[in-house]
PDB file of C-alpha atoms in Angstrom:
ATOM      1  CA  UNK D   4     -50.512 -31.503 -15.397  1.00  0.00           C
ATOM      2  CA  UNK D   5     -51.032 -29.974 -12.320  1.00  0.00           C
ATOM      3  CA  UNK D   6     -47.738 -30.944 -10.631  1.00  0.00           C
ATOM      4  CA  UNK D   7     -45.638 -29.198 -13.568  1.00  0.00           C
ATOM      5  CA  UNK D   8     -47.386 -26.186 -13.239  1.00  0.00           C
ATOM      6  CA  UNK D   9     -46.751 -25.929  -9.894  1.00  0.00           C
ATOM      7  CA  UNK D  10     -43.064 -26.812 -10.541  1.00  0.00           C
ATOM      8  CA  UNK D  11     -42.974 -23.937 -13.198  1.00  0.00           C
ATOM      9  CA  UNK D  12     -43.965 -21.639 -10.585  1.00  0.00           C
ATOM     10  CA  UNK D  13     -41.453 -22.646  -8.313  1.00  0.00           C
ATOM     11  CA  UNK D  14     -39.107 -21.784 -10.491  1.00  0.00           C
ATOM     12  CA  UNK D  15     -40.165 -18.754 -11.752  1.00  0.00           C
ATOM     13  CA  UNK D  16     -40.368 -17.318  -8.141  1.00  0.00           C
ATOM     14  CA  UNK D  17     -37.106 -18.735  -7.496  1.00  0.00           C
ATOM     15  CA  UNK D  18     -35.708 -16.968 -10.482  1.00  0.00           C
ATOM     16  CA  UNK D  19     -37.960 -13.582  -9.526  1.00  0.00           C
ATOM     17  CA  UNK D  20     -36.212 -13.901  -5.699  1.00  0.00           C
ATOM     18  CA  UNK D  21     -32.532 -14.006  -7.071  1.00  0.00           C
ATOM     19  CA  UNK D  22     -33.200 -10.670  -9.564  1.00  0.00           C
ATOM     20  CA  UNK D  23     -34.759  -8.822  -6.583  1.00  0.00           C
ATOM     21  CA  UNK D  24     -31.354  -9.707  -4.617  1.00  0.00           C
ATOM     22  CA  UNK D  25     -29.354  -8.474  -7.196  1.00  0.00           C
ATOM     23  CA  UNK D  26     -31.143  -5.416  -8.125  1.00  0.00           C
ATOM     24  CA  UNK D  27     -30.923  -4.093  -4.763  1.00  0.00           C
ATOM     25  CA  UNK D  28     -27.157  -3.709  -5.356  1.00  0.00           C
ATOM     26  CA  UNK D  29     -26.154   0.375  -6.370  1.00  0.00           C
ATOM     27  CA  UNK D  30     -23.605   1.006  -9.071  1.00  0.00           C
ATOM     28  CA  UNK D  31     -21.824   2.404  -5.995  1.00  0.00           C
ATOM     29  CA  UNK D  32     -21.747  -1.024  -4.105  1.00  0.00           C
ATOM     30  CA  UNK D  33     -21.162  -2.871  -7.793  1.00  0.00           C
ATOM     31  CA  UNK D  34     -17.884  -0.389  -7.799  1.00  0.00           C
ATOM     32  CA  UNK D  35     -16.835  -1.407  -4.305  1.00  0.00           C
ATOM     33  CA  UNK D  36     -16.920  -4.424  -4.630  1.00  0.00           C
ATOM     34  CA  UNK D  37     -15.501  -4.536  -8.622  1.00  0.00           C
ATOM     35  CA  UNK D  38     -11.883  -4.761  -7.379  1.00  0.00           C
ATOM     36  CA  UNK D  39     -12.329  -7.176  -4.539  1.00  0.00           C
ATOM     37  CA  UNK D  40     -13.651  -9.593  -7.406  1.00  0.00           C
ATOM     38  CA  UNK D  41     -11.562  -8.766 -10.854  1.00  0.00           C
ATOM     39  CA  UNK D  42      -8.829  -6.640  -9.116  1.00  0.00           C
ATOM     40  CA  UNK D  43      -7.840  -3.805 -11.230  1.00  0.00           C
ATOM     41  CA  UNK D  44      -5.431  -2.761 -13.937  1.00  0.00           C
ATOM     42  CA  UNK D  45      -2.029  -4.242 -13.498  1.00  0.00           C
ATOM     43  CA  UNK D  46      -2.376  -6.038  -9.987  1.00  0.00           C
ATOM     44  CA  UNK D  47      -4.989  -8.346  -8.742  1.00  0.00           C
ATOM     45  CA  UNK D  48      -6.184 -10.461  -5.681  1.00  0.00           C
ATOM     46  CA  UNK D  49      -3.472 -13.285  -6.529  1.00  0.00           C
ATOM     47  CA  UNK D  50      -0.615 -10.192  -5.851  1.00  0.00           C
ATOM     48  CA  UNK D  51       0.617  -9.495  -2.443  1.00  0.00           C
ATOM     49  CA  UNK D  52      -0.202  -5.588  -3.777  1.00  0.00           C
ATOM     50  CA  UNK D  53      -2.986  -3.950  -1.658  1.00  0.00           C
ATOM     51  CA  UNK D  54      -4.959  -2.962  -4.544  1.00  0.00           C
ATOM     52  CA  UNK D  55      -6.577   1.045  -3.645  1.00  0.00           C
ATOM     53  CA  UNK D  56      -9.550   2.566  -5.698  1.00  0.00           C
ATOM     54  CA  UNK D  57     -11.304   5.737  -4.689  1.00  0.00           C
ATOM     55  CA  UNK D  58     -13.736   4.454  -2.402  1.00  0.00           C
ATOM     56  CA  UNK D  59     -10.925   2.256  -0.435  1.00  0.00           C
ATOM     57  CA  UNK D  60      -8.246   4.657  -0.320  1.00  0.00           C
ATOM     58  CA  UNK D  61      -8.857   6.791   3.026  1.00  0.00           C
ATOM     59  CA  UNK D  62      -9.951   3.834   4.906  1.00  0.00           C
ATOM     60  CA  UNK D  63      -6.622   2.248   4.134  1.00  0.00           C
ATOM     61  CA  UNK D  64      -4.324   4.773   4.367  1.00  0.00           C
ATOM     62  CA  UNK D  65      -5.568   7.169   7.080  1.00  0.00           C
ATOM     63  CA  UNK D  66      -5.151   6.517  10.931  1.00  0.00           C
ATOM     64  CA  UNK D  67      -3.296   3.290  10.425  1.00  0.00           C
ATOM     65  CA  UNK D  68      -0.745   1.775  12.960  1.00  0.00           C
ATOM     66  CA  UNK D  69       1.174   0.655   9.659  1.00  0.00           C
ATOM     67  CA  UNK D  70       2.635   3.075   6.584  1.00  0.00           C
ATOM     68  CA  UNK D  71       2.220   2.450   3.348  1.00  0.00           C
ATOM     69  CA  UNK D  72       4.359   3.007   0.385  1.00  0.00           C
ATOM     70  CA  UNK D  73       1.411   3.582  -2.731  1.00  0.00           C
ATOM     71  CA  UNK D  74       2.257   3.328  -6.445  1.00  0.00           C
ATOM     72  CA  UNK D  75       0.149   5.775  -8.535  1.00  0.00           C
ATOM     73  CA  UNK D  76       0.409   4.164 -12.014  1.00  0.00           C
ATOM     74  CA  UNK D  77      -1.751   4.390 -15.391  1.00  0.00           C
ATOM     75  CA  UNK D  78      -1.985   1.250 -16.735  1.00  0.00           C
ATOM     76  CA  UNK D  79      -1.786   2.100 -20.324  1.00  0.00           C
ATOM     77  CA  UNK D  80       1.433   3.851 -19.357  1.00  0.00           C
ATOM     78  CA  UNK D  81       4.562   1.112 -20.955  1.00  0.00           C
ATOM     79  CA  UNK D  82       6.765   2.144 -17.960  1.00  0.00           C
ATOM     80  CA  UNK D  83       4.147   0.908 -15.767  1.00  0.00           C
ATOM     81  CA  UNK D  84       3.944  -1.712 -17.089  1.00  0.00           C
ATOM     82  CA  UNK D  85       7.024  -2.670 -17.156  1.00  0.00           C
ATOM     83  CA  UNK D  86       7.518  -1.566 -13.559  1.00  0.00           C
ATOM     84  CA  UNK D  87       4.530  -3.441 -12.337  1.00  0.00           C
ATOM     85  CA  UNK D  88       7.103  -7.053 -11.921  1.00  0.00           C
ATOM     86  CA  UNK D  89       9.288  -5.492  -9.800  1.00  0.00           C
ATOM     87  CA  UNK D  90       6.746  -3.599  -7.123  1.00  0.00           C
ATOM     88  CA  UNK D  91       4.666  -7.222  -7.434  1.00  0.00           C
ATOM     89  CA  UNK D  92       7.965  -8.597  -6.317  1.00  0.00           C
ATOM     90  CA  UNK D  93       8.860  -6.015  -3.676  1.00  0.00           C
ATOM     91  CA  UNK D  94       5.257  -6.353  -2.022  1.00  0.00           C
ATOM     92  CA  UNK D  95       5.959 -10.611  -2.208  1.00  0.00           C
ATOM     93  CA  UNK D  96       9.780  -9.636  -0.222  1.00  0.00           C
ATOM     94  CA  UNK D  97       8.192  -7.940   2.568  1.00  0.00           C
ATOM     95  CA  UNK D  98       4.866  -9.118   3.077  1.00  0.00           C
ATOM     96  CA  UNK D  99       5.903 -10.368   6.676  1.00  0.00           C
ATOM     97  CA  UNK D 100       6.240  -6.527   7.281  1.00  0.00           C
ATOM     98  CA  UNK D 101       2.873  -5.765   6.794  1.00  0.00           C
ATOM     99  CA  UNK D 102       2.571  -4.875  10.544  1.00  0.00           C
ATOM    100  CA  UNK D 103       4.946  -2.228   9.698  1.00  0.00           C
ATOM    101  CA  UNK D 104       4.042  -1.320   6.058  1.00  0.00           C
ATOM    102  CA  UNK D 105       2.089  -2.119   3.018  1.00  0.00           C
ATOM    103  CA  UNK D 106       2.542  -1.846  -0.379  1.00  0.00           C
ATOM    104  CA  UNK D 107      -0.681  -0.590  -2.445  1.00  0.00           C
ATOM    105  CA  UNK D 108      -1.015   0.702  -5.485  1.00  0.00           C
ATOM    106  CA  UNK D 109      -4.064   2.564  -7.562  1.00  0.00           C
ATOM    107  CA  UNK D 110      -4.482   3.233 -11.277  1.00  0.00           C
ATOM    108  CA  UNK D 111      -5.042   6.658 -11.755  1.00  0.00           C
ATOM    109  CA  UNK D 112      -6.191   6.148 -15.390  1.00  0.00           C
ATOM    110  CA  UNK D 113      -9.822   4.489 -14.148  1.00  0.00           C
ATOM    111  CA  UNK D 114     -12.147   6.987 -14.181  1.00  0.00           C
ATOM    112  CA  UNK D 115     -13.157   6.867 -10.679  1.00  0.00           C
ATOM    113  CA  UNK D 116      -9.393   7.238  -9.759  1.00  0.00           C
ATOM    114  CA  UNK D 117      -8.945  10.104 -11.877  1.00  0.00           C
ATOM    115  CA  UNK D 118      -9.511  12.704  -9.545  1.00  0.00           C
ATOM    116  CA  UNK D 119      -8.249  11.286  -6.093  1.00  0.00           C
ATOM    117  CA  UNK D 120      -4.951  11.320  -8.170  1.00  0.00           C
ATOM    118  CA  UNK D 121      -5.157  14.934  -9.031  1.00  0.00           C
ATOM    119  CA  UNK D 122      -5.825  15.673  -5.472  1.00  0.00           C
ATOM    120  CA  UNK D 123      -2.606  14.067  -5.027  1.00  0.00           C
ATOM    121  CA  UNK D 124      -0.631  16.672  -7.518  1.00  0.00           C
ATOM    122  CA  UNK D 125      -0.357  13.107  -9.258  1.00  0.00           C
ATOM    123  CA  UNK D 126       2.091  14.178 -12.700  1.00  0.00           C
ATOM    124  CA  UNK D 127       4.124  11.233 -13.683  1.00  0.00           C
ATOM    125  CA  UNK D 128       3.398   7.495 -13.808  1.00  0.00           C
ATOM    126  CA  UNK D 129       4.643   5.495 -11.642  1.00  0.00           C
ATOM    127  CA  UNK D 130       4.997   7.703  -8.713  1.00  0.00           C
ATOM    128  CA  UNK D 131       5.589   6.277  -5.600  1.00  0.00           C
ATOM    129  CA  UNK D 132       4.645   7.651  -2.320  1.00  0.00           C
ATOM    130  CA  UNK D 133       4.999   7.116   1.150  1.00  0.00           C
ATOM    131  CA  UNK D 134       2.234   7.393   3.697  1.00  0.00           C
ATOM    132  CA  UNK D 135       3.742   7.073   7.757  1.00  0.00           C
ATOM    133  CA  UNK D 136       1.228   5.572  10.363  1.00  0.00           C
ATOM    134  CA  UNK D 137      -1.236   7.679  11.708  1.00  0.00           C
ATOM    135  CA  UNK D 138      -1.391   9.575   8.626  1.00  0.00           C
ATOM    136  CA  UNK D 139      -3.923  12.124   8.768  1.00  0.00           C
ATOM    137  CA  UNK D 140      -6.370  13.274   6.190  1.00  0.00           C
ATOM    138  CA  UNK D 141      -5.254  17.145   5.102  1.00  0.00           C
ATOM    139  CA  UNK D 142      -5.249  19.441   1.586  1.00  0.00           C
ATOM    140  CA  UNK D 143      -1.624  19.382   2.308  1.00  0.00           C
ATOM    141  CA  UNK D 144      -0.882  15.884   3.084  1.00  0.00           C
ATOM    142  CA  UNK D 145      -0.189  14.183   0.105  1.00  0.00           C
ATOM    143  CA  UNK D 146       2.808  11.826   1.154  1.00  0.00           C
ATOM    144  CA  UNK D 147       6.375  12.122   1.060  1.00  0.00           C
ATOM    145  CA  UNK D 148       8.064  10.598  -2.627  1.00  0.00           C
ATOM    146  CA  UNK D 149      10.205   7.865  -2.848  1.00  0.00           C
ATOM    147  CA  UNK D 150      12.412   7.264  -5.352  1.00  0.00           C
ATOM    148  CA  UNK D 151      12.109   4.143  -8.110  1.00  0.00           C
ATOM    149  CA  UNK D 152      14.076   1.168  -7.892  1.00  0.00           C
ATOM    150  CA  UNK D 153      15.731  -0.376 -11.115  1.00  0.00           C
ATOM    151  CA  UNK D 154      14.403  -3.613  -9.553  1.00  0.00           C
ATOM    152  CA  UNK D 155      13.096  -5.261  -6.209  1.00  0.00           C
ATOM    153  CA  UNK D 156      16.316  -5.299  -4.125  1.00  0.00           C
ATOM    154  CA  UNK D 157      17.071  -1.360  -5.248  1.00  0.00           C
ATOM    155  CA  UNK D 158      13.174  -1.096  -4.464  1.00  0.00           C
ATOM    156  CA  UNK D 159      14.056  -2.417  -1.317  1.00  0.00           C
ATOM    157  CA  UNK D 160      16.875  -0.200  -0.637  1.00  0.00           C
ATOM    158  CA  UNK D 161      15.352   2.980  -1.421  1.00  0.00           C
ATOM    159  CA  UNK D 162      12.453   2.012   0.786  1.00  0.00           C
ATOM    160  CA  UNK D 163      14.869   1.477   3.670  1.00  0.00           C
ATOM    161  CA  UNK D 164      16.455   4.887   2.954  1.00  0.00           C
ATOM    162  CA  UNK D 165      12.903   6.095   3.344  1.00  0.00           C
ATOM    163  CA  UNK D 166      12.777   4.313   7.081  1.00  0.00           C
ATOM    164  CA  UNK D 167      15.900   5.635   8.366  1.00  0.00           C
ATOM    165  CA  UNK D 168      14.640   9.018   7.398  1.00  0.00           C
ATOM    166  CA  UNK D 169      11.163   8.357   9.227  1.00  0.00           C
ATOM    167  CA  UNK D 170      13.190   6.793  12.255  1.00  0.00           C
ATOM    168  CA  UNK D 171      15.813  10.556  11.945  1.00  0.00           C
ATOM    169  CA  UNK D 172      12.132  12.447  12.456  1.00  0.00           C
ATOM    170  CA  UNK D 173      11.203  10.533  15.016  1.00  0.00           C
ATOM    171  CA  UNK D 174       8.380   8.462  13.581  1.00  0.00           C
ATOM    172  CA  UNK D 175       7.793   4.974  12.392  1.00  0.00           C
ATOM    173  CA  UNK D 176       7.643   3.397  16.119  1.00  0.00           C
ATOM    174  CA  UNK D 177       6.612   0.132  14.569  1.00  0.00           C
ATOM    175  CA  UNK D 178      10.075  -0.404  13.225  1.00  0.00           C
ATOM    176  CA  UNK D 179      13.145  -2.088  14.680  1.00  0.00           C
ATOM    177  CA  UNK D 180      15.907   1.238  15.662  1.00  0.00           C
ATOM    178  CA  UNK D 181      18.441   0.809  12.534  1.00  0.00           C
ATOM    179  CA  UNK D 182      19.922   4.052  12.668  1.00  0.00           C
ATOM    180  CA  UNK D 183      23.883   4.441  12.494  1.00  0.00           C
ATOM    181  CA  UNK D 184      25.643   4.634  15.647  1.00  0.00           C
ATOM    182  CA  UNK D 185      27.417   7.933  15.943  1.00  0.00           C
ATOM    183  CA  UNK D 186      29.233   7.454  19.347  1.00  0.00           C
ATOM    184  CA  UNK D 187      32.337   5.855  20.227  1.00  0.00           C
ATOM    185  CA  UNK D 188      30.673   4.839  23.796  1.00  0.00           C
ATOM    186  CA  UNK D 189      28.560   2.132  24.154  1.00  0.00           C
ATOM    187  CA  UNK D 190      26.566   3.836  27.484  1.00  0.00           C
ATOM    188  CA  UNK D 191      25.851   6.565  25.743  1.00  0.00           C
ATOM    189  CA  UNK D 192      24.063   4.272  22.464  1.00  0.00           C
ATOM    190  CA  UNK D 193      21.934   2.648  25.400  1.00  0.00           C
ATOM    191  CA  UNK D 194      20.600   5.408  26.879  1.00  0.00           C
ATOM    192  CA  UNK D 195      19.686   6.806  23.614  1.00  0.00           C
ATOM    193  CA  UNK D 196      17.791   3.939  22.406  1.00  0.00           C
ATOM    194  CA  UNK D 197      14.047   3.735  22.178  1.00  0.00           C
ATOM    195  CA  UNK D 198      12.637   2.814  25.555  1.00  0.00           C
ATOM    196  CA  UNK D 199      11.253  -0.639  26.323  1.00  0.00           C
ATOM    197  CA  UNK D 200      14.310  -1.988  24.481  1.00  0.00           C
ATOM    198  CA  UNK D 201      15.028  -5.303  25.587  1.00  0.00           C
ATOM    199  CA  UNK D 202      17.593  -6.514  23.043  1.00  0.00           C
ATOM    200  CA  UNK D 203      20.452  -4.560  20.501  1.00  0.00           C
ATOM    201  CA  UNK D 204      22.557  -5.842  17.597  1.00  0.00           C
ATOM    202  CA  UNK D 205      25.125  -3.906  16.121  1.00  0.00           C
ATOM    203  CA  UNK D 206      26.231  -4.393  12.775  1.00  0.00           C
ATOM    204  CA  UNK D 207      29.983  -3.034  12.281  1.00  0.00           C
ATOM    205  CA  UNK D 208      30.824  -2.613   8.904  1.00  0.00           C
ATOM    206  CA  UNK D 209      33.514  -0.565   6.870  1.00  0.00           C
ATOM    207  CA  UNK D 210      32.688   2.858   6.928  1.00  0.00           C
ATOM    208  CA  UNK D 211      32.539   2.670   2.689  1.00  0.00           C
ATOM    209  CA  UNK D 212      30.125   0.224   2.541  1.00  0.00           C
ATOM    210  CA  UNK D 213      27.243   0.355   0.640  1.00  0.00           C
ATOM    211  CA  UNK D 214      25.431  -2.730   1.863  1.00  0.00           C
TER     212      UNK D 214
END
């Protein structure tokens, strides 16, 4: 009799010990950590998307030696939804960039999203926007808009459109130099390239092409 009482205690303390754990967790740490666990709205943890809430978002986009090109999306929006295959796919393409750049994305229609995306002059869904490395925190600074892709290779393409014009403002170090060449001589394409470059490949291609 005595040994399963004492047995009964142990458990009862053992179950007393793992509430006390729990309860010291805010709702602001439960929120934090929400998306690490479910994910949220259209992407999750299984999706090369960097998945941004509120509490995330300045820590991942701010001061960075990376960009990042963000989808702001409602997830009850169709278009989204339809959408979300094709950025899932884009962020699965390049994910060996992601020394160079990320693709995130945050659902604006989560309450605790809400008003980060207003701060963001947020109007449409999905609107993508890119973020250059080192980007710093500012009432002004709300990225620079890319334009949608029908798909992930036009994804792709507008997002190297967006490079060139980072590399044309002389940003977005991190890249490889894939500007046009503009000059008929070679010297003067060397001494214009970045410096510290060991190793150049031109591409010559029709001056039509759209490849």
């Amino acid at each position: 009799m005595n040994t399963l009482c004492g047995l009964t205690f142990i458990i009862i303390l053992i179950n007393c010990i793992d509430f006390s754990r729990n309860a010291s967790l805010t709702n602001t740490d439960l929120k934090k950590y929400k998306h690490l666990i479910e994910g949220q709205g259209l992407y999750s943890q299984e999706d090369d998307v960097k998945v941004l809430t509120a509490l995330n978002f300045k820590s991942e986009i701010y001061n960075k030696p990376y960009a990042s090109v963000v989808e702001f999306y409602n997830s009850w929006c169709g278009f989204c939804q339809r959408f979300a295959p094709s950025w899932k796919a884009l962020a699965t393409e390049i994910k060996n960039w992601k020394d160079m750049i990320v693709v995130a994305a945050i659902d604006c229609s989560d309450d605790d999203n809400s008003q980060l995306c207003r701060d963001f002059e947020i109007i449409g869904y999905p609107t993508l926007r890119y973020f250059h490395e080192n980007y710093k925190e500012g009432p002004n600074n709300i990225g620079v808009e890319v334009e949608k892709g029908e798909d992930v290779q036009t994804h792709k393409k507008k997002l190297l459109e967006r490079i060139m014009e980072e590399l044309g403002e002389h940003r977005g170090a991190q890249y490889p130099y894939i500007l046009p060449v503009t000059t008929n001589d070679m010297n003067d394409f060397h001494r214009n390239s970045p410096k510290g470059t060991m190793y150049t490949f031109v591409v010559i291609e029709d001056s039509h092409s759209t490849d």
